[in-house]
Coordinates of C-alpha atoms and ligand atoms in Angstrom, one line a residue:
M1 CA -70.8 -55.2 31.0
P2 CA -71.9 -53.3 27.9
A3 CA -69.3 -51.2 26.2
T4 CA -71.3 -48.0 26.9
S5 CA -71.5 -48.5 30.7
P6 CA -70.7 -45.2 32.5
S7 CA -67.7 -46.8 34.2
I8 CA -66.1 -47.8 30.9
L9 CA -66.9 -44.5 29.3
Y10 CA -65.5 -42.6 32.3
R11 CA -62.3 -44.6 32.2
Q12 CA -61.8 -43.7 28.5
H13 CA -62.7 -40.1 29.4
L14 CA -60.1 -39.9 32.2
D15 CA -57.5 -41.3 29.9
I16 CA -58.1 -38.5 27.4
V17 CA -58.2 -35.9 30.2
Q18 CA -54.8 -37.2 31.4
Q19 CA -53.3 -37.2 27.8
R20 CA -54.5 -33.6 27.3
A21 CA -53.1 -32.5 30.7
T22 CA -49.8 -34.1 29.9
A23 CA -49.6 -32.3 26.6
A24 CA -50.7 -29.0 28.2
L25 CA -48.0 -29.2 30.9
E26 CA -45.4 -29.8 28.2
R27 CA -46.6 -26.7 26.3
G28 CA -46.2 -24.6 29.5
G29 CA -43.0 -26.3 30.7
F30 CA -44.5 -27.5 34.0
D31 CA -44.2 -30.8 35.8
H32 CA -47.5 -30.9 37.7
L33 CA -51.1 -29.8 37.2
L34 CA -53.0 -28.5 40.3
V35 CA -56.7 -27.7 40.2
P36 CA -58.4 -26.4 43.3
S37 CA -62.1 -27.1 43.3
G38 CA -62.7 -23.5 44.5
T39 CA -63.9 -21.9 47.7
L40 CA -66.9 -20.3 49.3
H41 CA -66.7 -16.5 49.2
Y42 CA -68.5 -14.0 51.5
Q43 CA -70.7 -11.4 50.0
A44 CA -69.6 -7.8 50.6
F45 CA -69.8 -6.7 54.3
D46 CA -71.7 -9.9 55.1
D47 CA -71.2 -13.3 56.5
R48 CA -73.3 -15.1 53.9
D49 CA -71.6 -17.0 51.1
Y50 CA -72.2 -16.5 47.4
P51 CA -73.5 -19.7 45.9
Y52 CA -70.6 -22.1 45.4
A53 CA -69.7 -22.8 41.7
V54 CA -67.1 -25.5 41.2
N55 CA -64.0 -24.8 39.1
P56 CA -64.8 -26.3 35.7
H57 CA -61.3 -27.6 35.4
F58 CA -61.9 -29.6 38.5
K59 CA -65.2 -31.2 37.5
A60 CA -63.6 -32.2 34.2
W61 CA -61.7 -34.8 36.1
A62 CA -64.4 -36.2 38.5
P63 CA -68.2 -35.7 38.8
L64 CA -67.8 -33.6 41.9
T65 CA -69.7 -30.3 42.0
R66 CA -70.2 -29.7 45.7
N67 CA -66.8 -30.0 47.2
P68 CA -65.1 -26.6 47.9
G69 CA -61.6 -26.8 49.3
S70 CA -60.6 -30.0 47.4
W71 CA -57.7 -30.3 45.0
L72 CA -56.8 -32.4 41.9
V73 CA -53.1 -33.1 41.6
F74 CA -51.7 -34.6 38.4
T75 CA -48.2 -35.5 37.5
P76 CA -47.8 -37.2 34.2
G77 CA -47.1 -40.9 34.5
H78 CA -48.7 -41.1 38.0
K79 CA -52.2 -41.9 39.2
P80 CA -54.1 -38.6 39.6
K81 CA -54.4 -37.6 43.2
L82 CA -57.6 -36.2 44.7
V83 CA -57.2 -34.2 47.9
Y84 CA -60.7 -34.4 49.3
L85 CA -61.9 -32.0 51.9
Q86 CA -64.4 -33.5 54.4
P87 CA -64.3 -30.9 57.2
H88 CA -65.2 -31.3 60.8
D89 CA -68.2 -29.0 60.6
Y90 CA -71.6 -29.0 62.4
W91 CA -72.9 -25.9 60.6
H92 CA -73.1 -27.4 57.2
V93 CA -73.6 -30.7 55.5
V94 CA -70.2 -32.4 55.2
P95 CA -69.6 -34.0 51.8
E96 CA -70.0 -37.8 51.8
A97 CA -66.9 -39.9 51.4
P98 CA -65.9 -40.2 47.8
D99 CA -68.0 -42.9 46.2
G100 CA -68.8 -44.3 42.8
H101 CA -67.2 -46.1 39.8
W102 CA -64.7 -43.2 39.3
V103 CA -63.1 -43.4 42.8
E104 CA -60.8 -46.3 42.0
H105 CA -58.9 -44.2 39.4
F106 CA -57.6 -41.7 42.0
D107 CA -55.2 -41.8 44.9
I108 CA -57.5 -40.2 47.4
K109 CA -56.3 -38.2 50.4
I110 CA -59.0 -37.1 52.9
I111 CA -58.3 -33.9 54.7
R112 CA -60.3 -32.3 57.5
D113 CA -59.1 -28.8 57.2
A114 CA -58.7 -26.9 53.9
N115 CA -55.1 -25.8 54.8
D116 CA -54.1 -29.4 55.1
A117 CA -54.3 -29.8 51.4
Q118 CA -50.8 -28.3 51.1
Q119 CA -49.0 -31.4 52.6
H120 CA -50.3 -33.4 49.6
L121 CA -49.2 -30.9 46.9
P122 CA -45.9 -31.2 45.1
K123 CA -43.1 -29.5 47.2
N124 CA -41.9 -27.2 44.5
S125 CA -44.8 -25.0 43.7
T126 CA -42.9 -23.2 40.9
R127 CA -43.1 -26.4 38.9
C128 CA -46.9 -26.4 39.1
A129 CA -49.5 -25.1 36.7
I130 CA -52.3 -24.1 39.0
L131 CA -55.7 -23.5 37.4
G132 CA -58.3 -21.6 39.4
E133 CA -59.4 -18.4 40.9
P134 CA -57.2 -16.3 43.2
Q135 CA -59.3 -17.1 46.3
S136 CA -58.1 -20.7 46.1
S137 CA -54.5 -19.7 47.0
L138 CA -52.9 -21.9 49.6
G139 CA -49.8 -21.8 51.7
K140 CA -47.6 -19.2 53.3
Y141 CA -47.3 -16.1 51.0
G142 CA -49.7 -17.8 48.6
A143 CA -47.1 -20.3 47.4
Y144 CA -49.9 -22.2 45.7
K145 CA -51.6 -19.3 44.1
P146 CA -53.3 -20.1 40.7
N147 CA -51.0 -18.9 38.0
N148 CA -53.3 -20.0 35.1
P149 CA -50.5 -20.2 32.5
A150 CA -51.8 -19.2 29.1
P151 CA -50.1 -22.1 27.1
V152 CA -51.7 -24.6 29.5
L153 CA -55.1 -23.0 29.4
D154 CA -55.1 -22.4 25.6
Y155 CA -54.4 -26.1 25.1
L156 CA -56.9 -27.4 27.6
H157 CA -59.7 -25.0 26.6
Y158 CA -59.3 -25.7 22.9
H159 CA -59.4 -29.5 23.2
R160 CA -62.2 -29.4 25.7
S161 CA -64.4 -28.5 22.7
F162 CA -64.1 -32.1 21.6
K163 CA -66.4 -34.0 23.9
T164 CA -65.5 -37.5 24.9
P165 CA -68.2 -40.2 24.5
Y166 CA -68.6 -40.0 28.3
E167 CA -69.2 -36.3 28.2
V168 CA -71.8 -36.7 25.4
E169 CA -73.6 -39.3 27.6
M170 CA -73.6 -36.9 30.5
M171 CA -75.1 -34.2 28.3
R172 CA -77.6 -36.7 26.9
E173 CA -78.7 -37.2 30.5
A174 CA -78.8 -33.5 31.2
N175 CA -81.1 -33.1 28.2
R176 CA -83.4 -35.9 29.4
T177 CA -83.8 -34.2 32.7
G178 CA -84.3 -30.8 31.1
V179 CA -86.9 -32.1 28.7
H180 CA -88.8 -33.9 31.4
A181 CA -89.0 -30.5 33.2
H182 CA -89.8 -28.6 30.0
R183 CA -92.9 -30.9 29.6
A184 CA -94.0 -30.1 33.2
A185 CA -93.5 -26.4 32.5
E186 CA -95.6 -26.6 29.4
R187 CA -98.4 -28.3 31.3
A188 CA -98.2 -25.6 34.0
F189 CA -98.4 -22.9 31.2
R190 CA -101.5 -24.6 29.6
A191 CA -103.1 -24.7 33.1
G192 CA -102.7 -20.9 33.5
A193 CA -99.9 -20.8 36.0
S194 CA -97.8 -17.7 36.7
E195 CA -94.2 -17.4 35.6
F196 CA -93.2 -18.2 39.2
G197 CA -95.5 -21.2 39.3
I198 CA -94.2 -22.5 36.0
H199 CA -90.6 -22.1 37.3
L200 CA -91.5 -24.1 40.4
A201 CA -93.1 -26.8 38.3
Y202 CA -89.9 -26.9 36.2
C203 CA -87.6 -27.1 39.3
Q204 CA -89.8 -29.8 40.9
A205 CA -89.8 -32.0 37.8
A206 CA -86.0 -31.5 37.2
R207 CA -85.4 -32.0 41.0
Q208 CA -83.0 -29.1 40.6
D209 CA -83.0 -25.5 41.9
A210 CA -80.9 -22.4 41.6
N211 CA -77.7 -24.0 42.8
D212 CA -78.0 -27.0 40.6
L213 CA -79.3 -25.6 37.4
P214 CA -76.7 -24.6 34.8
Y215 CA -78.1 -21.1 34.5
S216 CA -81.1 -19.0 35.7
N217 CA -84.3 -20.2 34.2
I218 CA -85.9 -17.8 31.7
V219 CA -89.7 -18.2 32.1
A220 CA -91.5 -15.5 30.1
L221 CA -95.1 -15.0 29.4
N222 CA -96.4 -12.6 26.7
E223 CA -94.2 -9.5 26.1
H224 CA -91.6 -10.7 28.6
G225 CA -90.4 -13.1 25.8
A226 CA -88.8 -10.0 24.2
I227 CA -86.4 -9.5 27.1
L228 CA -83.6 -11.9 26.2
H229 CA -82.4 -12.6 29.7
Y230 CA -85.7 -12.2 31.5
T231 CA -85.4 -13.7 35.0
E232 CA -88.0 -11.7 37.0
R233 CA -90.8 -14.3 37.2
D234 CA -94.0 -12.6 38.1
R235 CA -95.8 -14.1 41.0
L236 CA -99.3 -13.8 39.5
P237 CA -100.4 -14.8 36.0
P238 CA -101.3 -12.0 33.6
K239 CA -105.1 -11.6 32.9
D240 CA -104.6 -12.7 29.3
I241 CA -102.0 -15.4 28.6
R242 CA -101.0 -15.4 24.9
S243 CA -97.5 -16.9 24.7
F244 CA -94.7 -18.6 26.6
L245 CA -91.0 -18.7 26.1
I246 CA -88.9 -20.9 28.4
D247 CA -85.1 -21.2 28.3
A248 CA -84.1 -23.6 31.0
G249 CA -81.6 -26.4 31.3
A250 CA -80.4 -29.0 33.7
S251 CA -77.2 -30.3 35.0
H252 CA -75.9 -33.9 35.2
A253 CA -72.5 -34.8 36.7
G254 CA -71.3 -31.3 36.1
Y255 CA -72.5 -31.1 32.5
A256 CA -75.2 -28.7 31.2
S257 CA -78.1 -28.8 28.9
D258 CA -79.5 -25.5 27.4
I259 CA -83.0 -25.8 26.0
T260 CA -85.6 -23.2 24.8
R261 CA -89.2 -23.8 23.6
S262 CA -91.9 -21.3 22.6
Y263 CA -95.6 -21.8 22.8
A264 CA -98.8 -20.0 22.0
T265 CA -102.1 -20.3 23.8
D266 CA -104.0 -20.1 20.5
T267 CA -102.6 -23.1 18.7
G268 CA -104.4 -22.1 15.4
G269 CA -103.3 -18.5 15.4
E270 CA -100.7 -16.3 13.6
F271 CA -98.1 -16.5 16.4
Q272 CA -98.3 -20.3 16.5
A273 CA -97.7 -20.2 12.7
L274 CA -94.6 -18.1 13.3
I275 CA -93.4 -20.6 16.0
D276 CA -94.0 -23.5 13.6
A277 CA -91.9 -21.7 10.9
V278 CA -89.0 -21.0 13.3
D279 CA -89.2 -24.6 14.4
A280 CA -88.9 -26.0 10.9
A281 CA -86.1 -23.6 10.1
Q282 CA -84.3 -24.5 13.4
R283 CA -84.3 -28.2 12.4
K284 CA -82.6 -27.3 9.2
M285 CA -80.0 -25.3 11.0
C286 CA -79.4 -28.2 13.4
D287 CA -78.7 -30.3 10.3
Q288 CA -75.9 -27.9 9.4
V289 CA -73.9 -29.0 12.5
R290 CA -71.5 -31.1 10.4
A291 CA -67.8 -31.5 10.3
G292 CA -66.2 -28.9 8.1
T293 CA -69.0 -26.4 8.4
D294 CA -68.0 -22.9 9.6
Y295 CA -70.3 -22.1 12.5
K296 CA -70.3 -18.4 11.3
R297 CA -72.0 -19.7 8.2
I298 CA -74.8 -21.2 10.2
H299 CA -75.3 -17.9 12.0
I300 CA -75.5 -15.9 8.7
D301 CA -77.7 -18.5 7.1
A302 CA -80.0 -18.2 10.1
H303 CA -80.4 -14.5 9.5
L304 CA -81.5 -15.2 6.0
A305 CA -83.9 -18.0 7.0
L306 CA -85.5 -15.9 9.8
A307 CA -85.8 -12.8 7.6
G308 CA -87.5 -15.1 5.0
I309 CA -89.9 -16.2 7.6
L310 CA -90.6 -12.6 8.6
R311 CA -91.1 -11.6 5.0
D312 CA -93.5 -14.6 4.4
A313 CA -95.4 -13.5 7.6
G314 CA -95.8 -10.0 6.2
V315 CA -93.5 -8.4 8.8
L316 CA -90.7 -7.5 6.4
K317 CA -91.1 -5.9 3.1
V318 CA -87.6 -6.5 1.8
S319 CA -85.6 -9.6 0.7
P320 CA -83.7 -11.6 3.3
E321 CA -80.5 -10.5 1.7
T322 CA -81.4 -6.8 2.0
A323 CA -82.6 -7.4 5.6
L324 CA -79.2 -8.9 6.4
E325 CA -77.1 -6.2 4.6
T326 CA -79.0 -3.3 6.2
G327 CA -78.9 -4.8 9.8
V328 CA -82.7 -5.0 9.8
S329 CA -82.6 -8.8 10.4
S330 CA -80.5 -8.1 13.5
A331 CA -83.3 -6.0 15.0
F332 CA -85.4 -9.2 15.1
F333 CA -82.6 -11.7 15.7
P334 CA -80.2 -9.7 17.9
H335 CA -78.1 -12.6 19.4
G336 CA -75.8 -15.3 18.1
I337 CA -77.1 -18.6 16.7
G338 CA -75.5 -20.4 19.7
H339 CA -72.4 -21.4 21.5
G340 CA -70.4 -24.4 22.6
I341 CA -71.8 -26.2 25.6
G342 CA -70.4 -28.8 28.0
L343 CA -69.0 -28.3 31.5
Q344 CA -70.2 -24.7 31.2
V345 CA -73.4 -23.7 29.5
H346 CA -71.4 -21.2 27.5
D347 CA -68.4 -23.3 27.0
V348 CA -64.9 -21.9 26.7
A349 CA -62.8 -21.5 23.5
G350 CA -65.6 -20.3 21.2
F351 CA -63.1 -18.1 19.3
A352 CA -60.0 -20.2 19.7
A353 CA -57.9 -20.3 16.5
S354 CA -55.7 -23.1 17.7
D355 CA -54.5 -24.9 20.8
S356 CA -51.7 -22.4 21.2
G357 CA -53.7 -19.2 21.1
G358 CA -55.1 -16.8 18.6
S359 CA -58.7 -16.0 18.0
I360 CA -61.1 -16.1 15.1
D361 CA -63.0 -12.8 14.6
K362 CA -66.7 -12.5 14.6
P363 CA -68.4 -11.5 11.4
A364 CA -68.6 -7.7 11.2
G365 CA -71.9 -6.4 12.6
H366 CA -72.5 -9.6 14.7
P367 CA -71.0 -8.8 18.1
Y368 CA -73.0 -11.3 20.1
L369 CA -71.9 -14.5 18.2
R370 CA -70.1 -16.7 20.8
L371 CA -68.6 -19.3 18.5
T372 CA -66.6 -18.7 15.3
R373 CA -64.8 -22.0 14.8
M374 CA -65.1 -24.6 12.1
L375 CA -67.1 -27.6 13.4
E376 CA -65.4 -30.9 13.9
P377 CA -66.6 -34.2 15.2
G378 CA -67.1 -34.2 19.0
M379 CA -68.0 -30.5 19.3
A380 CA -71.3 -29.8 21.1
V381 CA -73.1 -26.6 20.3
T382 CA -76.5 -25.0 20.7
I383 CA -78.6 -23.9 17.8
E384 CA -81.0 -21.2 19.0
P385 CA -82.6 -19.0 16.4
G386 CA -85.1 -16.4 17.6
I387 CA -87.5 -13.7 16.5
Y388 CA -88.3 -10.9 18.9
F389 CA -90.3 -7.7 18.9
I390 CA -88.0 -5.3 20.9
D391 CA -88.9 -1.6 21.0
M392 CA -85.3 -0.4 21.5
L393 CA -84.1 -2.3 18.4
L394 CA -87.1 -1.4 16.3
D395 CA -86.6 2.3 17.1
E396 CA -83.0 1.9 15.7
V397 CA -84.3 0.5 12.5
K398 CA -86.4 3.7 12.1
K399 CA -83.4 5.9 13.1
N400 CA -81.2 4.2 10.6
G401 CA -83.5 5.0 7.8
H402 CA -84.9 1.5 7.2
A403 CA -88.5 2.1 8.4
D404 CA -89.8 1.2 5.0
A405 CA -88.4 -2.3 5.3
V406 CA -91.0 -3.1 8.0
N407 CA -94.7 -3.5 8.1
W408 CA -95.3 -1.7 11.4
D409 CA -98.9 -2.7 11.8
K410 CA -97.8 -6.3 11.7
V411 CA -95.2 -5.5 14.3
E412 CA -97.8 -3.9 16.6
A413 CA -100.0 -7.0 16.2
L414 CA -97.2 -9.4 17.2
K415 CA -95.6 -7.3 20.0
P416 CA -97.9 -8.6 22.7
Y417 CA -96.5 -12.1 22.1
G418 CA -92.9 -11.0 22.9
G419 CA -90.7 -13.4 21.0
I420 CA -89.8 -16.9 19.9
R421 CA -86.7 -18.9 20.5
I422 CA -86.1 -22.6 19.9
E423 CA -82.9 -24.0 21.2
D424 CA -81.4 -27.5 21.0
D425 CA -78.0 -29.0 22.0
V426 CA -76.4 -30.7 19.0
V427 CA -73.3 -32.8 18.7
C428 CA -71.2 -32.8 15.6
T429 CA -70.2 -36.3 14.5
D430 CA -68.4 -37.9 11.5
G431 CA -71.9 -38.2 9.9
E432 CA -75.4 -37.1 10.9
P433 CA -75.5 -34.6 13.7
E434 CA -76.9 -35.9 17.0
N435 CA -79.6 -33.6 18.4
L436 CA -79.6 -34.4 22.1
T437 CA -82.6 -32.3 22.8
R438 CA -84.9 -33.5 20.1
E439 CA -84.0 -37.1 20.9
A440 CA -85.0 -36.5 24.5
F441 CA -88.3 -34.9 23.5
A442 CA -89.0 -37.8 21.1
A443 CA -88.2 -40.4 23.8
A444 CA -90.4 -38.6 26.4
A445 CA -93.4 -38.2 24.0
Ligands
LIG1 N1 -79.6 -19.9 28.3 C1 -78.7 -19.0 27.8 C2 -78.4 -19.2 26.4 O1 -79.2 -19.8 25.7 O2 -77.3 -19.0 25.9
MN2 MN1 -77.8 -21.1 24.7
MN3 MN1 -80.7 -21.0 26.4

């Protein structure tokens, strides 16, 4: 069997997960780790459930994303136990019996009723660190109510930033699926489809829909590209299709990809030139994902690079440094350069100063940056610079007395194209960064 087979990678991953759990329990002074997979919740005054979203701490152990009512039980030195709910139910699909290379690593207890989990949990609930949401409580008087001890969470969240080779492989696969679907979406755009039609083409190619995808697809034509989290999806195409921004990922075994691409209909025009410039700059930013680099630095450098692009395009009349100092660059690039990614599209511990708490401040004037840590091998991050033409923010530039910094005729000419964002998922290594997204695009071409 090759050294990189999923079963070997998974076994190594599970070893690390157990080592981390052991250390986290020690930090919190607990004997057992309990992780409920989560439950279905009713919507207000209704008998319909919200979509189920698995507890990320649960799927860190096993590739299970559709198993509400199950529990992971870990006591250091013992084989992890999986209490696996397979209810007697004729209303819903009952989860299959646990299957796959990972199963042999667990002591599996099948239960038919969610309340029966309790008989497989450690007797003394006060010795348990229980990680989950309050709805997962079990037992009389909520004996097994998630207590989410801070020392345990701080430790696990901090170390989860360092992906195991298994996790990187799962994210590679999530990128392959996402890229395959992005290519289908581009074809639909070139064929003149509506936002809704492009979205369906994406889901079809990814073979994933709302409940599977790691976040809601952003499929934006023309001006809609300027709405950062645009998820409306018009049912009919606009009369004149000028540009397309798609931010869409895919899931694999509980891991996410997060990918954005921008396109112009006129591939020889001014907007395409701007896309090409952002693309070239984004590649350089991805190359900054190296051990010992402060992620905040990449964010600030991105402001300078994007302001330089805007100046070269005749949109800005001031230097990149002045644009940054005066906040003008933030009107065009109003979000962070990216975030950690893994089990969650916006992974935890972006500001964690250590594995025992504390947080690293964002740079002043940059409230939307989601990651402020130094990069180290194993960290997986997104790099997603963007340039947008957003009325609300451009009005602020005028109000703040910086109207002279901008060529407003140029802004008016570019506004109908909405915006540009290019986003890849990049893994920091001991050497060259590994760009999971670009690799997948190159392999698919
Ligand atoms: N798709 C959301 C983000 O890029 O962070
Ligand atoms: Mn992102
Ligand atoms: Mn994204």
